Amino acid sequence: LIFALPRFHRYRKKILIATAAVAISPLFLQVFGLFFEAGSDVPLVAQRLGDRESISSSNNFRKLAIGVAFDMIEAHPVAGLGADNFGMEFNEYRRRYATEHPDDPVLTEAEDTLPERAHNEYLQIFSELGIVGGGIAMWFVAGLGIMAFRAIRNLGQRSLFGPSAVLGVALFCISSLVSSF
């Protein structure tokens, strides 16, 4: 919008500087990785991004956690398992999931660890707190949606700080689909 709408031309230089900073900042990680990594020509960051086995394992565990979380929600739909009990109950529901889906290849993921999180904030909320907690969380997300609507509606009347803040919160909500803290 800054480059498309003339009324925001005063922000163009600032957005170019911010974009350049974001684009250049990973280069510093690469440079430091070259100096501090022992015995390899490839920086550590590049090794982690290129590790297909680790990425595949992570994605498979996410699939397993999603399946187990749906079983938890099905077993305790109203009040859930209790706050912060996802990790405590994971292995029990993993056994149930394994009996219902014995041929699922993701069952072998993370067998040697006790998973603490669902890697999906919304599924974790619904599995731990049920419909009651999920409803409260969705009420919060609906409030964010209303804020976003108002920020977009008032875009021409105010600065870009409101829409930028809403965009940041929206991106956090989207990232919560693949992470949980």
mmCIF file with all atom_site columns, N, CA and C in Angstrom, residues 78-126:
data_model
loop_
_atom_site.group_PDB
_atom_site.id
_atom_site.type_symbol
_atom_site.label_atom_id
_atom_site.label_alt_id
_atom_site.label_comp_id
_atom_site.label_asym_id
_atom_site.label_entity_id
_atom_site.label_seq_id
_atom_site.pdbx_PDB_ins_code
_atom_site.Cartn_x
_atom_site.Cartn_y
_atom_site.Cartn_z
_atom_site.occupancy
_atom_site.B_iso_or_equiv
_atom_site.pdbx_formal_charge
_atom_site.auth_seq_id
_atom_site.auth_comp_id
_atom_site.auth_asym_id
_atom_site.auth_atom_id
_atom_site.pdbx_PDB_model_num
ATOM 1   N N  . VAL A 1 78  ? -15.896 -30.976 26.300 1.00 0.00 ? 78  VAL A N  1
ATOM 2   C CA . VAL A 1 78  ? -16.404 -29.782 26.983 1.00 0.00 ? 78  VAL A CA 1
ATOM 3   C C  . VAL A 1 78  ? -15.328 -29.080 27.794 1.00 0.00 ? 78  VAL A C  1
ATOM 4   N N  . ALA A 1 79  ? -14.703 -29.774 28.739 1.00 0.00 ? 79  ALA A N  1
ATOM 5   C CA . ALA A 1 79  ? -13.743 -29.142 29.636 1.00 0.00 ? 79  ALA A CA 1
ATOM 6   C C  . ALA A 1 79  ? -12.300 -29.472 29.295 1.00 0.00 ? 79  ALA A C  1
ATOM 7   N N  . GLY A 1 80  ? -12.054 -30.386 28.387 1.00 0.00 ? 80  GLY A N  1
ATOM 8   C CA . GLY A 1 80  ? -10.693 -30.726 27.994 1.00 0.00 ? 80  GLY A CA 1
ATOM 9   C C  . GLY A 1 80  ? -9.975  -31.569 29.032 1.00 0.00 ? 80  GLY A C  1
ATOM 10  N N  . LEU A 1 81  ? -8.697  -31.749 28.838 1.00 0.00 ? 81  LEU A N  1
ATOM 11  C CA . LEU A 1 81  ? -7.863  -32.557 29.722 1.00 0.00 ? 81  LEU A CA 1
ATOM 12  C C  . LEU A 1 81  ? -7.418  -31.809 30.962 1.00 0.00 ? 81  LEU A C  1
ATOM 13  N N  . GLY A 1 82  ? -7.478  -30.519 30.923 1.00 0.00 ? 82  GLY A N  1
ATOM 14  C CA . GLY A 1 82  ? -6.958  -29.686 31.997 1.00 0.00 ? 82  GLY A CA 1
ATOM 15  C C  . GLY A 1 82  ? -5.766  -28.889 31.482 1.00 0.00 ? 82  GLY A C  1
ATOM 16  N N  . ALA A 1 83  ? -5.608  -27.714 32.023 1.00 0.00 ? 83  ALA A N  1
ATOM 17  C CA . ALA A 1 83  ? -4.555  -26.815 31.553 1.00 0.00 ? 83  ALA A CA 1
ATOM 18  C C  . ALA A 1 83  ? -3.179  -27.445 31.716 1.00 0.00 ? 83  ALA A C  1
ATOM 19  N N  . ASP A 1 84  ? -2.377  -27.348 30.680 1.00 0.00 ? 84  ASP A N  1
ATOM 20  C CA . ASP A 1 84  ? -0.998  -27.827 30.629 1.00 0.00 ? 84  ASP A CA 1
ATOM 21  C C  . ASP A 1 84  ? -0.871  -29.335 30.825 1.00 0.00 ? 84  ASP A C  1
ATOM 22  N N  . ASN A 1 85  ? -1.887  -30.085 30.455 1.00 0.00 ? 85  ASN A N  1
ATOM 23  C CA . ASN A 1 85  ? -1.842  -31.541 30.571 1.00 0.00 ? 85  ASN A CA 1
ATOM 24  C C  . ASN A 1 85  ? -1.610  -32.243 29.241 1.00 0.00 ? 85  ASN A C  1
ATOM 25  N N  . PHE A 1 86  ? -1.376  -31.509 28.181 1.00 0.00 ? 86  PHE A N  1
ATOM 26  C CA . PHE A 1 86  ? -1.183  -32.134 26.877 1.00 0.00 ? 86  PHE A CA 1
ATOM 27  C C  . PHE A 1 86  ? -0.008  -33.103 26.916 1.00 0.00 ? 86  PHE A C  1
ATOM 28  N N  . GLY A 1 87  ? 1.132   -32.646 27.412 1.00 0.00 ? 87  GLY A N  1
ATOM 29  C CA . GLY A 1 87  ? 2.315   -33.492 27.465 1.00 0.00 ? 87  GLY A CA 1
ATOM 30  C C  . GLY A 1 87  ? 2.166   -34.673 28.400 1.00 0.00 ? 87  GLY A C  1
ATOM 31  N N  . MET A 1 88  ? 1.445   -34.460 29.502 1.00 0.00 ? 88  MET A N  1
ATOM 32  C CA . MET A 1 88  ? 1.259   -35.538 30.481 1.00 0.00 ? 88  MET A CA 1
ATOM 33  C C  . MET A 1 88  ? 0.392   -36.663 29.921 1.00 0.00 ? 88  MET A C  1
ATOM 34  N N  . GLU A 1 89  ? -0.546  -36.325 29.080 1.00 0.00 ? 89  GLU A N  1
ATOM 35  C CA . GLU A 1 89  ? -1.490  -37.313 28.550 1.00 0.00 ? 89  GLU A CA 1
ATOM 36  C C  . GLU A 1 89  ? -1.132  -37.798 27.141 1.00 0.00 ? 89  GLU A C  1
ATOM 37  N N  . PHE A 1 90  ? -0.094  -37.218 26.561 1.00 0.00 ? 90  PHE A N  1
ATOM 38  C CA . PHE A 1 90  ? 0.203   -37.500 25.162 1.00 0.00 ? 90  PHE A CA 1
ATOM 39  C C  . PHE A 1 90  ? 0.426   -38.989 24.896 1.00 0.00 ? 90  PHE A C  1
ATOM 40  N N  . ASN A 1 91  ? 1.254   -39.637 25.706 1.00 0.00 ? 91  ASN A N  1
ATOM 41  C CA . ASN A 1 91  ? 1.580   -41.038 25.418 1.00 0.00 ? 91  ASN A CA 1
ATOM 42  C C  . ASN A 1 91  ? 0.374   -41.960 25.556 1.00 0.00 ? 91  ASN A C  1
ATOM 43  N N  . GLU A 1 92  ? -0.525  -41.661 26.495 1.00 0.00 ? 92  GLU A N  1
ATOM 44  C CA . GLU A 1 92  ? -1.754  -42.472 26.620 1.00 0.00 ? 92  GLU A CA 1
ATOM 45  C C  . GLU A 1 92  ? -2.615  -42.337 25.367 1.00 0.00 ? 92  GLU A C  1
ATOM 46  N N  . TYR A 1 93  ? -2.795  -41.137 24.893 1.00 0.00 ? 93  TYR A N  1
ATOM 47  C CA . TYR A 1 93  ? -3.608  -40.922 23.695 1.00 0.00 ? 93  TYR A CA 1
ATOM 48  C C  . TYR A 1 93  ? -2.868  -41.361 22.432 1.00 0.00 ? 93  TYR A C  1
ATOM 49  N N  . ARG A 1 94  ? -1.554  -41.371 22.495 1.00 0.00 ? 94  ARG A N  1
ATOM 50  C CA . ARG A 1 94  ? -0.777  -41.905 21.391 1.00 0.00 ? 94  ARG A CA 1
ATOM 51  C C  . ARG A 1 94  ? -1.045  -43.403 21.248 1.00 0.00 ? 94  ARG A C  1
ATOM 52  N N  . ARG A 1 95  ? -1.135  -44.112 22.370 1.00 0.00 ? 95  ARG A N  1
ATOM 53  C CA . ARG A 1 95  ? -1.464  -45.546 22.319 1.00 0.00 ? 95  ARG A CA 1
ATOM 54  C C  . ARG A 1 95  ? -2.847  -45.751 21.700 1.00 0.00 ? 95  ARG A C  1
ATOM 55  N N  . ARG A 1 96  ? -3.795  -44.935 22.113 1.00 0.00 ? 96  ARG A N  1
ATOM 56  C CA . ARG A 1 96  ? -5.151  -45.046 21.552 1.00 0.00 ? 96  ARG A CA 1
ATOM 57  C C  . ARG A 1 96  ? -5.141  -44.765 20.049 1.00 0.00 ? 96  ARG A C  1
ATOM 58  N N  . TYR A 1 97  ? -4.381  -43.735 19.665 1.00 0.00 ? 97  TYR A N  1
ATOM 59  C CA . TYR A 1 97  ? -4.280  -43.379 18.252 1.00 0.00 ? 97  TYR A CA 1
ATOM 60  C C  . TYR A 1 97  ? -3.645  -44.529 17.477 1.00 0.00 ? 97  TYR A C  1
ATOM 61  N N  . ALA A 1 98  ? -2.660  -45.188 18.060 1.00 0.00 ? 98  ALA A N  1
ATOM 62  C CA . ALA A 1 98  ? -1.973  -46.298 17.392 1.00 0.00 ? 98  ALA A CA 1
ATOM 63  C C  . ALA A 1 98  ? -2.904  -47.485 17.197 1.00 0.00 ? 98  ALA A C  1
ATOM 64  N N  . THR A 1 99  ? -3.816  -47.742 18.143 1.00 0.00 ? 99  THR A N  1
ATOM 65  C CA . THR A 1 99  ? -4.747  -48.856 17.962 1.00 0.00 ? 99  THR A CA 1
ATOM 66  C C  . THR A 1 99  ? -5.782  -48.540 16.900 1.00 0.00 ? 99  THR A C  1
ATOM 67  N N  . GLU A 1 100 ? -6.162  -47.273 16.768 1.00 0.00 ? 100 GLU A N  1
ATOM 68  C CA . GLU A 1 100 ? -7.141  -46.879 15.758 1.00 0.00 ? 100 GLU A CA 1
ATOM 69  C C  . GLU A 1 100 ? -6.513  -46.735 14.367 1.00 0.00 ? 100 GLU A C  1
ATOM 70  N N  . HIS A 1 101 ? -5.234  -46.383 14.319 1.00 0.00 ? 101 HIS A N  1
ATOM 71  C CA . HIS A 1 101 ? -4.522  -46.154 13.049 1.00 0.00 ? 101 HIS A CA 1
ATOM 72  C C  . HIS A 1 101 ? -3.208  -46.929 13.052 1.00 0.00 ? 101 HIS A C  1
ATOM 73  N N  . PRO A 1 102 ? -3.239  -48.253 13.057 1.00 0.00 ? 102 PRO A N  1
ATOM 74  C CA . PRO A 1 102 ? -1.996  -49.027 13.202 1.00 0.00 ? 102 PRO A CA 1
ATOM 75  C C  . PRO A 1 102 ? -1.025  -48.901 12.029 1.00 0.00 ? 102 PRO A C  1
ATOM 76  N N  . ASP A 1 103 ? -1.485  -48.518 10.869 1.00 0.00 ? 103 ASP A N  1
ATOM 77  C CA . ASP A 1 103 ? -0.608  -48.433 9.700  1.00 0.00 ? 103 ASP A CA 1
ATOM 78  C C  . ASP A 1 103 ? -0.072  -47.022 9.443  1.00 0.00 ? 103 ASP A C  1
ATOM 79  N N  . ASP A 1 104 ? -0.371  -46.084 10.329 1.00 0.00 ? 104 ASP A N  1
ATOM 80  C CA . ASP A 1 104 ? 0.072   -44.706 10.133 1.00 0.00 ? 104 ASP A CA 1
ATOM 81  C C  . ASP A 1 104 ? 1.590   -44.625 10.328 1.00 0.00 ? 104 ASP A C  1
ATOM 82  N N  . PRO A 1 105 ? 2.332   -44.183 9.310  1.00 0.00 ? 105 PRO A N  1
ATOM 83  C CA . PRO A 1 105 ? 3.799   -44.164 9.408  1.00 0.00 ? 105 PRO A CA 1
ATOM 84  C C  . PRO A 1 105 ? 4.342   -43.140 10.403 1.00 0.00 ? 105 PRO A C  1
ATOM 85  N N  . VAL A 1 106 ? 3.560   -42.175 10.820 1.00 0.00 ? 106 VAL A N  1
ATOM 86  C CA . VAL A 1 106 ? 4.060   -41.142 11.736 1.00 0.00 ? 106 VAL A CA 1
ATOM 87  C C  . VAL A 1 106 ? 4.108   -41.616 13.193 1.00 0.00 ? 106 VAL A C  1
ATOM 88  N N  . LEU A 1 107 ? 3.616   -42.818 13.465 1.00 0.00 ? 107 LEU A N  1
ATOM 89  C CA . LEU A 1 107 ? 3.612   -43.333 14.837 1.00 0.00 ? 107 LEU A CA 1
ATOM 90  C C  . LEU A 1 107 ? 5.009   -43.514 15.410 1.00 0.00 ? 107 LEU A C  1
ATOM 91  N N  . THR A 1 108 ? 5.990   -43.661 14.568 1.00 0.00 ? 108 THR A N  1
ATOM 92  C CA . THR A 1 108 ? 7.358   -43.894 15.051 1.00 0.00 ? 108 THR A CA 1
ATOM 93  C C  . THR A 1 108 ? 8.087   -42.607 15.426 1.00 0.00 ? 108 THR A C  1
ATOM 94  N N  . GLU A 1 109 ? 7.485   -41.467 15.209 1.00 0.00 ? 109 GLU A N  1
ATOM 95  C CA . GLU A 1 109 ? 8.150   -40.199 15.502 1.00 0.00 ? 109 GLU A CA 1
ATOM 96  C C  . GLU A 1 109 ? 8.182   -39.918 16.998 1.00 0.00 ? 109 GLU A C  1
ATOM 97  N N  . ALA A 1 110 ? 9.311   -39.431 17.477 1.00 0.00 ? 110 ALA A N  1
ATOM 98  C CA . ALA A 1 110 ? 9.516   -38.953 18.852 1.00 0.00 ? 110 ALA A CA 1
ATOM 99  C C  . ALA A 1 110 ? 9.109   -39.982 19.895 1.00 0.00 ? 110 ALA A C  1
ATOM 100 N N  . GLU A 1 111 ? 9.422   -41.241 19.645 1.00 0.00 ? 111 GLU A N  1
ATOM 101 C CA . GLU A 1 111 ? 9.093   -42.277 20.626 1.00 0.00 ? 111 GLU A CA 1
ATOM 102 C C  . GLU A 1 111 ? 9.962   -42.183 21.875 1.00 0.00 ? 111 GLU A C  1
ATOM 103 N N  . ASP A 1 112 ? 11.124  -41.586 21.753 1.00 0.00 ? 112 ASP A N  1
ATOM 104 C CA . ASP A 1 112 ? 12.054  -41.522 22.870 1.00 0.00 ? 112 ASP A CA 1
ATOM 105 C C  . ASP A 1 112 ? 11.919  -40.251 23.708 1.00 0.00 ? 112 ASP A C  1
ATOM 106 N N  . THR A 1 113 ? 10.934  -39.417 23.406 1.00 0.00 ? 113 THR A N  1
ATOM 107 C CA . THR A 1 113 ? 10.764  -38.169 24.156 1.00 0.00 ? 113 THR A CA 1
ATOM 108 C C  . THR A 1 113 ? 9.330   -38.056 24.672 1.00 0.00 ? 113 THR A C  1
ATOM 109 N N  . LEU A 1 114 ? 9.164   -37.174 25.637 1.00 0.00 ? 114 LEU A N  1
ATOM 110 C CA . LEU A 1 114 ? 7.832   -36.854 26.135 1.00 0.00 ? 114 LEU A CA 1
ATOM 111 C C  . LEU A 1 114 ? 7.439   -35.509 25.531 1.00 0.00 ? 114 LEU A C  1
ATOM 112 N N  . PRO A 1 115 ? 6.605   -35.523 24.499 1.00 0.00 ? 115 PRO A N  1
ATOM 113 C CA . PRO A 1 115 ? 6.210   -34.257 23.866 1.00 0.00 ? 115 PRO A CA 1
ATOM 114 C C  . PRO A 1 115 ? 5.460   -33.375 24.852 1.00 0.00 ? 115 PRO A C  1
ATOM 115 N N  . GLU A 1 116 ? 5.801   -32.107 24.817 1.00 0.00 ? 116 GLU A N  1
ATOM 116 C CA . GLU A 1 116 ? 5.191   -31.165 25.742 1.00 0.00 ? 116 GLU A CA 1
ATOM 117 C C  . GLU A 1 116 ? 4.108   -30.322 25.079 1.00 0.00 ? 116 GLU A C  1
ATOM 118 N N  . ARG A 1 117 ? 4.249   -30.081 23.793 1.00 0.00 ? 117 ARG A N  1
ATOM 119 C CA . ARG A 1 117 ? 3.344   -29.188 23.080 1.00 0.00 ? 117 ARG A CA 1
ATOM 120 C C  . ARG A 1 117 ? 2.782   -29.857 21.838 1.00 0.00 ? 117 ARG A C  1
ATOM 121 N N  . ALA A 1 118 ? 1.672   -29.307 21.352 1.00 0.00 ? 118 ALA A N  1
ATOM 122 C CA . ALA A 1 118 ? 0.980   -29.868 20.187 1.00 0.00 ? 118 ALA A CA 1
ATOM 123 C C  . ALA A 1 118 ? 1.505   -29.315 18.867 1.00 0.00 ? 118 ALA A C  1
ATOM 124 N N  . HIS A 1 119 ? 2.339   -28.293 18.911 1.00 0.00 ? 119 HIS A N  1
ATOM 125 C CA . HIS A 1 119 ? 2.824   -27.621 17.701 1.00 0.00 ? 119 HIS A CA 1
ATOM 126 C C  . HIS A 1 119 ? 1.678   -27.003 16.905 1.00 0.00 ? 119 HIS A C  1
ATOM 127 N N  . ASN A 1 120 ? 0.593   -26.725 17.575 1.00 0.00 ? 120 ASN A N  1
ATOM 128 C CA . ASN A 1 120 ? -0.543  -26.002 17.016 1.00 0.00 ? 120 ASN A CA 1
ATOM 129 C C  . ASN A 1 120 ? -1.291  -25.432 18.214 1.00 0.00 ? 120 ASN A C  1
ATOM 130 N N  . GLU A 1 121 ? -1.165  -24.134 18.425 1.00 0.00 ? 121 GLU A N  1
ATOM 131 C CA . GLU A 1 121 ? -1.709  -23.503 19.627 1.00 0.00 ? 121 GLU A CA 1
ATOM 132 C C  . GLU A 1 121 ? -3.214  -23.724 19.777 1.00 0.00 ? 121 GLU A C  1
ATOM 133 N N  . TYR A 1 122 ? -3.933  -23.659 18.688 1.00 0.00 ? 122 TYR A N  1
ATOM 134 C CA . TYR A 1 122 ? -5.386  -23.787 18.760 1.00 0.00 ? 122 TYR A CA 1
ATOM 135 C C  . TYR A 1 122 ? -5.804  -25.203 19.140 1.00 0.00 ? 122 TYR A C  1
ATOM 136 N N  . LEU A 1 123 ? -5.163  -26.209 18.543 1.00 0.00 ? 123 LEU A N  1
ATOM 137 C CA . LEU A 1 123 ? -5.469  -27.591 18.929 1.00 0.00 ? 123 LEU A CA 1
ATOM 138 C C  . LEU A 1 123 ? -5.091  -27.852 20.375 1.00 0.00 ? 123 LEU A C  1
ATOM 139 N N  . GLN A 1 124 ? -3.993  -27.268 20.811 1.00 0.00 ? 124 GLN A N  1
ATOM 140 C CA . GLN A 1 124 ? -3.595  -27.459 22.203 1.00 0.00 ? 124 GLN A CA 1
ATOM 141 C C  . GLN A 1 124 ? -4.616  -26.820 23.149 1.00 0.00 ? 124 GLN A C  1
ATOM 142 N N  . ILE A 1 125 ? -5.088  -25.643 22.815 1.00 0.00 ? 125 ILE A N  1
ATOM 143 C CA . ILE A 1 125 ? -6.104  -24.988 23.653 1.00 0.00 ? 125 ILE A CA 1
ATOM 144 C C  . ILE A 1 125 ? -7.365  -25.842 23.710 1.00 0.00 ? 125 ILE A C  1
ATOM 145 N N  . PHE A 1 126 ? -7.845  -26.302 22.555 1.00 0.00 ? 126 PHE A N  1
ATOM 146 C CA . PHE A 1 126 ? -9.062  -27.112 22.542 1.00 0.00 ? 126 PHE A CA 1
ATOM 147 C C  . PHE A 1 126 ? -8.864  -28.448 23.254 1.00 0.00 ? 126 PHE A C  1
#
